[in-house]
mmCIF file of C-alpha atoms and ligand atoms in Angstrom:
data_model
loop_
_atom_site.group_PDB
_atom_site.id
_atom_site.type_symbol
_atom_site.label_atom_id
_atom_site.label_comp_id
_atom_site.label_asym_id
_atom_site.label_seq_id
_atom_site.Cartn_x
_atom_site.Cartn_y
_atom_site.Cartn_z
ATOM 1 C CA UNK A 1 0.000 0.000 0.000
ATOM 2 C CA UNK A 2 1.487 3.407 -1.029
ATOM 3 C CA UNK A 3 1.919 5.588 1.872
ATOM 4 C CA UNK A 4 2.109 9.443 0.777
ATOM 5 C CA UNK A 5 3.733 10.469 4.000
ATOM 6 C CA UNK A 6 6.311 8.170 3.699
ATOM 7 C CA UNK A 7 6.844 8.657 0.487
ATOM 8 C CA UNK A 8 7.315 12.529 1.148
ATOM 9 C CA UNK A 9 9.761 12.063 3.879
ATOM 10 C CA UNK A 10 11.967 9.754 2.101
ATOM 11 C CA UNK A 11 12.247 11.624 -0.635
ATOM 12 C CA UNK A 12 13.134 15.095 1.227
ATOM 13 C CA UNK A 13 15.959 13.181 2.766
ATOM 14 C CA UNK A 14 16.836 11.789 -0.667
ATOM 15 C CA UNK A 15 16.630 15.364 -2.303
ATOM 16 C CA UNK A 16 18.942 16.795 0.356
ATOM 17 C CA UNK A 17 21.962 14.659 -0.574
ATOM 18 C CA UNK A 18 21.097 14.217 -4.269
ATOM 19 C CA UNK A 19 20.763 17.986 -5.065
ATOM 20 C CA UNK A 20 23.935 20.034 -3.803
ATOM 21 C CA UNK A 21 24.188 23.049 -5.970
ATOM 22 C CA UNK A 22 21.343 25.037 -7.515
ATOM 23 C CA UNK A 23 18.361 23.737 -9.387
ATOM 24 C CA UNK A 24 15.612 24.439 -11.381
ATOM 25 C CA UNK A 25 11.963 22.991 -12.462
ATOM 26 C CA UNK A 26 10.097 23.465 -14.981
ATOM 27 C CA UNK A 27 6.765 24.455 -13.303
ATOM 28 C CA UNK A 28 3.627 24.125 -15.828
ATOM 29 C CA UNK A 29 0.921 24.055 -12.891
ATOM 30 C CA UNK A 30 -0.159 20.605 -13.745
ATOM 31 C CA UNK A 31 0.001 18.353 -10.597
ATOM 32 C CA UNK A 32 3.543 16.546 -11.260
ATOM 33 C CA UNK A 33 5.444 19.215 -11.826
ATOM 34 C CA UNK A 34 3.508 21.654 -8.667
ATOM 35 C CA UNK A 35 4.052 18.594 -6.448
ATOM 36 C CA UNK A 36 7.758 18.328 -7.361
ATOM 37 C CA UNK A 37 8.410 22.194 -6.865
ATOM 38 C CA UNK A 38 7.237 21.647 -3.670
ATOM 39 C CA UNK A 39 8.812 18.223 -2.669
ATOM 40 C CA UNK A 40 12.349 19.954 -3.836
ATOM 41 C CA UNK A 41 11.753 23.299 -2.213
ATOM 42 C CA UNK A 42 10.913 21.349 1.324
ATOM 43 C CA UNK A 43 14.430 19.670 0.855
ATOM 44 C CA UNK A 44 16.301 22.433 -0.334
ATOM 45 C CA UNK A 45 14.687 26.006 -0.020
ATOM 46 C CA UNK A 46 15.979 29.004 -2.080
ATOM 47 C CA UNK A 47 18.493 27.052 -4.144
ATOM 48 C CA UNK A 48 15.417 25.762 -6.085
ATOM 49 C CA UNK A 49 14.161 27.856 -8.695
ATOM 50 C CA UNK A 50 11.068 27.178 -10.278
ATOM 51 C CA UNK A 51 10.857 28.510 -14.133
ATOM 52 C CA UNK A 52 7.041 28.672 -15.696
ATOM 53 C CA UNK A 53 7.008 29.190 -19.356
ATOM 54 C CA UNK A 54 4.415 30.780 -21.111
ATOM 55 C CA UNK A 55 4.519 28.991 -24.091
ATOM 56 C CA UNK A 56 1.646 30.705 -25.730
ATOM 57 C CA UNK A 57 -0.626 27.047 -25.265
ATOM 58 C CA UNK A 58 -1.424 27.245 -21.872
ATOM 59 C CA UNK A 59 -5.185 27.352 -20.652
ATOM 60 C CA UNK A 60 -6.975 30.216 -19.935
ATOM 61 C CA UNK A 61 -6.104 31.896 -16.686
ATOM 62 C CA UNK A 62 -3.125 29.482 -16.227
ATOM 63 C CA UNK A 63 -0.551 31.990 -16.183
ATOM 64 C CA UNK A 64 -2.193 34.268 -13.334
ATOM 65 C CA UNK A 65 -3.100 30.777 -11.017
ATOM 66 C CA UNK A 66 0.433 29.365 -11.317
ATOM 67 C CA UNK A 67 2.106 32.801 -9.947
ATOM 68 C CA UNK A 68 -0.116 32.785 -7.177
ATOM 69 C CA UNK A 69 0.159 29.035 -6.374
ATOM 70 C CA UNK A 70 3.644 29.183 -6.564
ATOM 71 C CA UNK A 71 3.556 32.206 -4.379
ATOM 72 C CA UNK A 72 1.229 30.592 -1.844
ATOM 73 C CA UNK A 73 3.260 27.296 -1.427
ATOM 74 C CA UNK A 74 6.597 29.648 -0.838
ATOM 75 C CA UNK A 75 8.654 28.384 -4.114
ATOM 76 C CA UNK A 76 10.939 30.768 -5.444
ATOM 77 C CA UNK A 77 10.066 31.434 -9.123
ATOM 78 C CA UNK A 78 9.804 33.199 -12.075
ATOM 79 C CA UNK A 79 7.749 33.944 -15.341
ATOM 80 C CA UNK A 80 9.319 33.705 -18.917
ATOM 81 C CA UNK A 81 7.167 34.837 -21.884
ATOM 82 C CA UNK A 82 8.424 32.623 -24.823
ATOM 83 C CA UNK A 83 5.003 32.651 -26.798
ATOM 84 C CA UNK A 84 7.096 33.980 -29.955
ATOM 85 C CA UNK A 85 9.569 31.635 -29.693
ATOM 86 C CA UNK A 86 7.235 28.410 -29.599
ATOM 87 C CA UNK A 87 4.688 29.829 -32.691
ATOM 88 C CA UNK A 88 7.568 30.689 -35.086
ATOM 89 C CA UNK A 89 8.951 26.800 -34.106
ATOM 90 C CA UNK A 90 5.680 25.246 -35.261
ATOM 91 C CA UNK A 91 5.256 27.026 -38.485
ATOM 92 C CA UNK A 92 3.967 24.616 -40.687
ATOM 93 C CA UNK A 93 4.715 21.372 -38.025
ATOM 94 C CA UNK A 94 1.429 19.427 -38.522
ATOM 95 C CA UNK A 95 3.118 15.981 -37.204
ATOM 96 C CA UNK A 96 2.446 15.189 -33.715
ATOM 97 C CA UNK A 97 5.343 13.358 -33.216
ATOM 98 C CA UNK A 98 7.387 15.890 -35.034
ATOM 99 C CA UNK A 99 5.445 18.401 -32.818
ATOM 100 C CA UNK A 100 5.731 16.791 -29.390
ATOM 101 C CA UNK A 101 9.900 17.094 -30.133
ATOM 102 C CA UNK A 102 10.002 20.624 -31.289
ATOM 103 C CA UNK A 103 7.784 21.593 -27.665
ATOM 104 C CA UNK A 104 9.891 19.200 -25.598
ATOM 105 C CA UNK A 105 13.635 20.524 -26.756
ATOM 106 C CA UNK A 106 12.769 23.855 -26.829
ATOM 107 C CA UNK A 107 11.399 23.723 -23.834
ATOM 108 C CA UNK A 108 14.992 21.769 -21.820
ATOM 109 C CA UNK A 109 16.836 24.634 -24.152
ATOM 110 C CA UNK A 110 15.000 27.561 -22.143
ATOM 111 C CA UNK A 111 15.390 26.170 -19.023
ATOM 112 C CA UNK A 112 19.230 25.410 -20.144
ATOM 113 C CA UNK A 113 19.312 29.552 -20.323
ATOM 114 C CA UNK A 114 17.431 30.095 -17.532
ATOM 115 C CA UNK A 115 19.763 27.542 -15.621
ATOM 116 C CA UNK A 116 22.626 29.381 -16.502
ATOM 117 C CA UNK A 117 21.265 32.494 -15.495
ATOM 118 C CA UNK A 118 21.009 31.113 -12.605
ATOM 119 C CA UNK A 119 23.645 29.038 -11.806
ATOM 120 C CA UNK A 120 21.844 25.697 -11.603
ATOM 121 C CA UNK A 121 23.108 22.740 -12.044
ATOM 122 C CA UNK A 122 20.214 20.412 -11.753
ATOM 123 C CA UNK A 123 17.236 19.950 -14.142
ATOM 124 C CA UNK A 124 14.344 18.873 -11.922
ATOM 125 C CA UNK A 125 11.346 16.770 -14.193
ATOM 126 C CA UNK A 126 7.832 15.552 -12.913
ATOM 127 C CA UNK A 127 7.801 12.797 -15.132
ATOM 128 C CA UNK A 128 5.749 9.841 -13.974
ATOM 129 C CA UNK A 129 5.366 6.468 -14.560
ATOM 130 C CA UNK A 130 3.271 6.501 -17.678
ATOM 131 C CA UNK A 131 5.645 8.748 -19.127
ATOM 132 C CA UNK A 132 8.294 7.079 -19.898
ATOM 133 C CA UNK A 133 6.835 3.847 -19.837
ATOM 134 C CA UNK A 134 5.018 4.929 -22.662
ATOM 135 C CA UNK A 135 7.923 6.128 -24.436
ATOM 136 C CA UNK A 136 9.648 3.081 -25.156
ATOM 137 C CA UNK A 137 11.324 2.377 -21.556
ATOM 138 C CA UNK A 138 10.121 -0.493 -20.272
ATOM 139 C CA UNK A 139 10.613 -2.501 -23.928
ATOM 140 C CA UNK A 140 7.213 -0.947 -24.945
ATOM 141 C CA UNK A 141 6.495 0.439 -28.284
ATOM 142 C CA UNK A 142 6.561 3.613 -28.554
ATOM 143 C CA UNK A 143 3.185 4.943 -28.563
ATOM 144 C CA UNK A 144 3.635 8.614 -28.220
ATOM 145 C CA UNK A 145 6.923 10.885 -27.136
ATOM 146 C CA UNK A 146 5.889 12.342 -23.474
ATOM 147 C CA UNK A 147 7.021 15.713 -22.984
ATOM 148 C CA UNK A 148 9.555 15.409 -20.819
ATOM 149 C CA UNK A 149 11.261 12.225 -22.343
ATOM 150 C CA UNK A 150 10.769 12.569 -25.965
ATOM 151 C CA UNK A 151 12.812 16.408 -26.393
ATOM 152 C CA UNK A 152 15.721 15.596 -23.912
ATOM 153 C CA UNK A 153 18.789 16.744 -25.988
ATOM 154 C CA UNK A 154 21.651 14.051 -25.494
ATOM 155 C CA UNK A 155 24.215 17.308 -24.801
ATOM 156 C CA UNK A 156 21.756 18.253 -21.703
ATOM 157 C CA UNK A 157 24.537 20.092 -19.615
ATOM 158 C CA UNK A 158 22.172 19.607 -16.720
ATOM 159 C CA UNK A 159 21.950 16.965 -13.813
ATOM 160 C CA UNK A 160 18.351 15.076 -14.499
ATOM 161 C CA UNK A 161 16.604 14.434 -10.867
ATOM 162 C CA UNK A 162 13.240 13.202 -11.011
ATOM 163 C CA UNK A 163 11.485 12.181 -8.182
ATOM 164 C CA UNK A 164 8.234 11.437 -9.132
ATOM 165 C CA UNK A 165 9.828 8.429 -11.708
ATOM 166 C CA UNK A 166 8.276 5.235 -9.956
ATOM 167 C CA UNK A 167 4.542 7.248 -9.154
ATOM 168 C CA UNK A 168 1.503 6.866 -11.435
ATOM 169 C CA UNK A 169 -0.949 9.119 -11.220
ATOM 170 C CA UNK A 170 -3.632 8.199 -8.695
ATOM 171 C CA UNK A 171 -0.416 7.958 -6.189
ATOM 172 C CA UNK A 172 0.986 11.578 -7.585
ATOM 173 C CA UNK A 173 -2.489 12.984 -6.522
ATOM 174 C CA UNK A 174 -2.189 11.378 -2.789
ATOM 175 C CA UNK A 175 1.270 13.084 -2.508
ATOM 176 C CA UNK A 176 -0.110 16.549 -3.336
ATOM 177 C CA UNK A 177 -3.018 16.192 -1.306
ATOM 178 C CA UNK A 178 -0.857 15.216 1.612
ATOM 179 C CA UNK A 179 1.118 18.554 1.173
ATOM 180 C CA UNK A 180 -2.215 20.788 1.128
ATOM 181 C CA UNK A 181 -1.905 21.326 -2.557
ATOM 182 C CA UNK A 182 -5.066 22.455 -3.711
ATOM 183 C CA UNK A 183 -4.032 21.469 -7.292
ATOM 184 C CA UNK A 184 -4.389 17.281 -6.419
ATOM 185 C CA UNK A 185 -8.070 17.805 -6.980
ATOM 186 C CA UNK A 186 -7.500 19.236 -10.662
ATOM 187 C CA UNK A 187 -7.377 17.398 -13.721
ATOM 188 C CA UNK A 188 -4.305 15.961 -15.337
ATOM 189 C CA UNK A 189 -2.518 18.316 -18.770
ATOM 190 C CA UNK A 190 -0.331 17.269 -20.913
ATOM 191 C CA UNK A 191 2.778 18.939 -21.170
ATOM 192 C CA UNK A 192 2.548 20.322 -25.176
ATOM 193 C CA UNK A 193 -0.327 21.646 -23.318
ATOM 194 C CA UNK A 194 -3.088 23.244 -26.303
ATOM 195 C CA UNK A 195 -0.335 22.460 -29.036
ATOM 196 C CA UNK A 196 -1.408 18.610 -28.831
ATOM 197 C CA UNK A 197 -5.288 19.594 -28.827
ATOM 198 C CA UNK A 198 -5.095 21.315 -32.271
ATOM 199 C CA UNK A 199 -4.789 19.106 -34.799
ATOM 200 C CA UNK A 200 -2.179 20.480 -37.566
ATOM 201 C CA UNK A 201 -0.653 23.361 -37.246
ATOM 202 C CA UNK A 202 -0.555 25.031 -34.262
ATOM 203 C CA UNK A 203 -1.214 28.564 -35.068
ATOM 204 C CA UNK A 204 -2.233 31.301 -32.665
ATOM 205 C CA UNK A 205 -5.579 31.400 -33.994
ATOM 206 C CA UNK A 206 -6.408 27.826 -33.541
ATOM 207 C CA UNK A 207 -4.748 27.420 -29.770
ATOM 208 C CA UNK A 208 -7.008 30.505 -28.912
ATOM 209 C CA UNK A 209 -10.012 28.638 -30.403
ATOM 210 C CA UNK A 210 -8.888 25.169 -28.439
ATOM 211 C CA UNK A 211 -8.754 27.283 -25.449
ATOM 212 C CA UNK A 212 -11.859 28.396 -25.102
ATOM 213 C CA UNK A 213 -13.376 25.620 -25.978
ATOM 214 C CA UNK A 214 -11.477 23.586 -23.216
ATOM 215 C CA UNK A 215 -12.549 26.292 -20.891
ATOM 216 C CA UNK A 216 -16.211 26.085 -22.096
ATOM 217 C CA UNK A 217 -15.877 21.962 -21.268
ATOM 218 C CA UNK A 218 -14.627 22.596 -18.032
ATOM 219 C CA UNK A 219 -16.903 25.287 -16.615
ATOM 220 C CA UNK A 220 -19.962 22.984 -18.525
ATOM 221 C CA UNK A 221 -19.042 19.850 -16.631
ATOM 222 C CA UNK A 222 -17.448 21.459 -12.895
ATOM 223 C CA UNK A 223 -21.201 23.179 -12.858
ATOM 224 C CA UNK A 224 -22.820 20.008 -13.999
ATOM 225 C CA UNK A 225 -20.882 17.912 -11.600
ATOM 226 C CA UNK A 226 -21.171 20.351 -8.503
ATOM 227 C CA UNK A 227 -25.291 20.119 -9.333
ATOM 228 C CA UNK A 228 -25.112 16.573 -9.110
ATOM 229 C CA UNK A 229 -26.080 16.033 -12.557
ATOM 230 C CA UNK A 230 -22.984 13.732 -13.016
ATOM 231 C CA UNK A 231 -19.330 12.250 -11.585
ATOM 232 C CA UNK A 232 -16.748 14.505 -12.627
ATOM 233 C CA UNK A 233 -14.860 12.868 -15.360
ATOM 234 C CA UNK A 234 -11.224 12.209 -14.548
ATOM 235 C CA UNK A 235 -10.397 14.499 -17.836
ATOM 236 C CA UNK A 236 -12.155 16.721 -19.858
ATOM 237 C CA UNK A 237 -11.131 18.744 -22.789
ATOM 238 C CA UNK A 238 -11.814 19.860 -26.054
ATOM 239 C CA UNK A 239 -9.856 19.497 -29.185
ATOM 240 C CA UNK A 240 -9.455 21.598 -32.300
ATOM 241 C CA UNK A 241 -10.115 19.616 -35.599
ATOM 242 C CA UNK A 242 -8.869 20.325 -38.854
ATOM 243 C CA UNK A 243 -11.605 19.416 -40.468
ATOM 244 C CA UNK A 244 -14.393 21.908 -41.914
ATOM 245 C CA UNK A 245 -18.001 20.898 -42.322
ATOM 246 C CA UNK A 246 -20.818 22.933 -43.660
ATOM 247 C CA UNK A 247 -23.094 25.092 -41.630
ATOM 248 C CA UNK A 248 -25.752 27.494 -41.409
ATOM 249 C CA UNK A 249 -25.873 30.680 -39.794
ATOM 250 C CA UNK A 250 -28.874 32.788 -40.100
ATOM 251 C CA UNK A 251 -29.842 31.668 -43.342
ATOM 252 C CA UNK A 252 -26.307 31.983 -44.739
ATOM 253 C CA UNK A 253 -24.130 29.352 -45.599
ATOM 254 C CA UNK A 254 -21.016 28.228 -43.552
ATOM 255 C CA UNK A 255 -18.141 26.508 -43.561
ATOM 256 C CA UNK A 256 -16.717 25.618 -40.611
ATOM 257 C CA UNK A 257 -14.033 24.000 -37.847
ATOM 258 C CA UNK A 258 -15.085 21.092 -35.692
ATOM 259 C CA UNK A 259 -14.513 20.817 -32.115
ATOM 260 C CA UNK A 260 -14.229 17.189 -30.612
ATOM 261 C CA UNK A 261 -15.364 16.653 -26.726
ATOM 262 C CA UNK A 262 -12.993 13.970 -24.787
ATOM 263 C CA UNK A 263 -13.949 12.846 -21.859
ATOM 264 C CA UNK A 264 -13.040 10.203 -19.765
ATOM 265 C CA UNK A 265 -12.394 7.749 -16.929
ATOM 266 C CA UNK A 266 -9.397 5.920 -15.690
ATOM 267 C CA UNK A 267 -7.183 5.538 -12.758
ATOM 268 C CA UNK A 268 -3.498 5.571 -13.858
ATOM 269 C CA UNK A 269 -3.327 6.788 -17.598
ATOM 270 C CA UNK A 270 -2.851 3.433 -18.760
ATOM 271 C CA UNK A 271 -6.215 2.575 -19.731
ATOM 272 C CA UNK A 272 -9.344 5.189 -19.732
ATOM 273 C CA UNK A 273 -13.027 4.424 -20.924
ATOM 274 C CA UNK A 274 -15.156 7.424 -22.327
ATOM 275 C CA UNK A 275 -17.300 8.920 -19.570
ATOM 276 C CA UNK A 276 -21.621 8.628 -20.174
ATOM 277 C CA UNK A 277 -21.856 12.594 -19.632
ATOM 278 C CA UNK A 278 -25.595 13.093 -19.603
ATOM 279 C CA UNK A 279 -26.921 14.670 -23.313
ATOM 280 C CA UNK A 280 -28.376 17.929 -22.100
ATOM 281 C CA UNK A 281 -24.285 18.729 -20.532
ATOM 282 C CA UNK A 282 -23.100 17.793 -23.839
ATOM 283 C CA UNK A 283 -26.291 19.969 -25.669
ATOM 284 C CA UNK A 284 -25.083 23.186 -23.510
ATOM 285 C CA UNK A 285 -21.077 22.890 -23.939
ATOM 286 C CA UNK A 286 -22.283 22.933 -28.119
ATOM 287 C CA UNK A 287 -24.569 25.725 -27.790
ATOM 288 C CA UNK A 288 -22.219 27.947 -25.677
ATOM 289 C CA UNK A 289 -18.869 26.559 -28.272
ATOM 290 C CA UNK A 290 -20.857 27.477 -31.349
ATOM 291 C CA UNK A 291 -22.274 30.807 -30.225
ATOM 292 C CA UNK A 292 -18.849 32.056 -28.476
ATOM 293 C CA UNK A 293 -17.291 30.960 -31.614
ATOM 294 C CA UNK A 294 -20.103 31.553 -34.736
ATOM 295 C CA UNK A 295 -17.709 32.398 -37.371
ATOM 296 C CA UNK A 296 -15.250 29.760 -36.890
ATOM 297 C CA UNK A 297 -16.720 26.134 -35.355
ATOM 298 C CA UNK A 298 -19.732 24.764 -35.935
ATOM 299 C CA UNK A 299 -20.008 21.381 -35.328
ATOM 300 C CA UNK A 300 -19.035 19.488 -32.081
ATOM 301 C CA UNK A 301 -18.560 15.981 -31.524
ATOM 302 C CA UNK A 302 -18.554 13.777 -28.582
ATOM 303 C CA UNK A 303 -15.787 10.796 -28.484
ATOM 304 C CA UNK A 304 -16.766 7.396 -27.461
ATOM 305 C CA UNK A 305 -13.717 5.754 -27.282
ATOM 306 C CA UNK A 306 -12.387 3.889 -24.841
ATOM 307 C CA UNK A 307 -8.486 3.509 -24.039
ATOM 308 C CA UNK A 308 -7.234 1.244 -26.165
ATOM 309 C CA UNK A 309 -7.951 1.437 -28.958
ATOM 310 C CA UNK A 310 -7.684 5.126 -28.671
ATOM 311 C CA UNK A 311 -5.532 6.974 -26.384
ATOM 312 C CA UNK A 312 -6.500 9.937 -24.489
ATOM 313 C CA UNK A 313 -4.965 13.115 -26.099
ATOM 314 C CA UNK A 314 -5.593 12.571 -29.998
ATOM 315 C CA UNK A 315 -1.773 13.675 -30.528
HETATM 316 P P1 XMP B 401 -2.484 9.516 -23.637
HETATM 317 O O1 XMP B 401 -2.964 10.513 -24.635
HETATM 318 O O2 XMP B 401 -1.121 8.970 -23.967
HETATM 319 O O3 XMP B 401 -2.325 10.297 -22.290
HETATM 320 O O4 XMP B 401 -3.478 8.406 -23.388
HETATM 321 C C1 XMP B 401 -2.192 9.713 -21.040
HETATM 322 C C2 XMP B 401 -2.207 10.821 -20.023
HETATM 323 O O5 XMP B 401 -1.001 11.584 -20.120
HETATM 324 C C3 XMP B 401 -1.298 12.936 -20.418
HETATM 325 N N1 XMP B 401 -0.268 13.379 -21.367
HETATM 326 C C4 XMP B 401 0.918 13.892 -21.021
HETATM 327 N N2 XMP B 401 1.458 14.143 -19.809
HETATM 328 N N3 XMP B 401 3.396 14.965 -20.879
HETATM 329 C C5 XMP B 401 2.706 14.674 -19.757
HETATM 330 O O6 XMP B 401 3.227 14.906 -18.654
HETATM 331 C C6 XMP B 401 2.913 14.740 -22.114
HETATM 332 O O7 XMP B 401 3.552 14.983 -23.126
HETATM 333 C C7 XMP B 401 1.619 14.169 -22.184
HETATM 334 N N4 XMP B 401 0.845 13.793 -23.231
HETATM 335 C C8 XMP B 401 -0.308 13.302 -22.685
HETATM 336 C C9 XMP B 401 -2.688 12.928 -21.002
HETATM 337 O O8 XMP B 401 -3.338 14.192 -20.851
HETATM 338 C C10 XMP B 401 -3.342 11.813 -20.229
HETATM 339 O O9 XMP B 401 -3.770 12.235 -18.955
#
């Protein structure tokens, strides 16, 4: 039986004689990488810094609630606005593979320059379980290139510590909630973050278009599941498809993008089904993503796949 507590003190005491110098993290606001800002600044204070990137395909309101989270749970950080940097990169990238690497190695080549800005000699990851079993350790196909694996540059100048390594996700979620982080109760993100929910291209245009309608899902389904109307998924999104379908608006012809709802079940990653959200949820998050959105999507879709054959993300 996995015992948070324990889990927490062992690895403080680990921390403190693996990490001597300076270090930094990589702090999206997703659980893994919140929980291991905190775990490292326990064990080793100031000399942690903890870098959050705006990469331009963050959620809305991300960038204001990881500050302030950050700043609440006393970790020493700092905000870098590389939006630019990350759309110019993807010009024309439509392959999520090709995609995923572009995100991950620019990503370990900011915090490389942020690192030596600071004087850090330690890289610290949340990558979990999942992640790297799914990446080919373990013997395993590759299915898809996690963040934090796939992008790792073989002339990383940078001690790796990862502490979260041997965790899956249900027992990640038990460590934050045993350090009073409010995030445990939130749902997991990948690391490409909105890059990964828009098919193709990434362009600035279609990110802003997957984030509102991921923000439209989760208000739609937080109300529905604080009214009782349903269980709260274990993760809900949206995702931006390529794909344009003909409309009507008024009684003009349109021609527009399709949004796809994911939702879903699971405990660890490994395996998720598609969650039975009730039809009149699913009738309001259309109405409200069409309407917000009336010149550009107008069709939405619900997935029904389970995982496998599917995974969770479509990229
Ligand atoms: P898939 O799509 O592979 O996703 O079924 C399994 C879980 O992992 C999340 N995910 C990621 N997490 N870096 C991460 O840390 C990533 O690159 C990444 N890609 C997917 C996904 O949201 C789901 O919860």
């Amino acid at each position: 039986m996995f015992d948070p507590q324990e889990f927490i003190e062992q690895q403080i005491m680990k921390l403190r004689e693996e990490v001597k110098g300076k270090a930094v993290i990589a702090a999206s606001g997703g659980v893994d990488s919140t929980v291991c800002a905190a775990l490292v600044g326990k064990a080793i204070g100031d000399r942690l810094l903890a870098v959050y990137v705006d990469t331009g395909f963050m959620r809305k309101g991300e960038n204001e609630n990881v500050s302030e989270m950050l700043r609440r749970l006393g970790v020493n950080h700092k905000l870098v606005d590389a939006s630019d940097e990350y759309f110019d990169a993807l010009k024309g990238v439509t392959e999520p593979e090709t995609k995923r690497k572009i995100i991950g190695e620019k990503f370990i080549r900011i915090f490389e320059r942020e690192a030596k800005k600071s004087g850090a000699e330690y890289l610290v990851q949340g990558t979990i379980a999942p992640d790297w079993i799914e990446s080919g350790g373990g013997m395993r196909d590759i299915i898809k290139s996690h963040h934090n694996v796939g992008g790792l540059p073989k002339d990383l100048n940078l001690k790796l510590v990862e502490p979260l390594r041997d965790l899956y996700k249900d027992e990640v979620r038990k460590v934050a909630r045993a350090l009073k982080i409010e995030v445990a109760e939130r749902q997991p993100f990948p690391g490409p973050a909105l890059a990964i929910r828009v098919m193709g291209e990434p362009t600035r245009e279609a990110v802003a278009i997957a984030r509102e309608a991921c923000a439209i899902v989760e208000e739609e389904i937080e109300k529905a599941s604080a009214a009782g109307k349903m269980k709260l998924p274990w993760q809900y999104f949206a995702v931006l498809l390529p794909v344009k379908s003909v409309g009507v608006q008024g009684d003009i012809r349109a021609y527009g993008y399709t949004i796809a709802v994911r939702a879903v079940d699971s405990v660890d990653a490994m395996t998720a089904v598609y969650s039975k959200i009730p039809h009149d949820v699913l009738e309001q998050i259309s109405i409200r993503i069409t309407n917000k959105m009336k010149d550009k999507v107008n069709r939405i879709v619900y997935d029904i796949t389970h995982k496998p054959p599917a995974t969770i993300e479509w990229e």
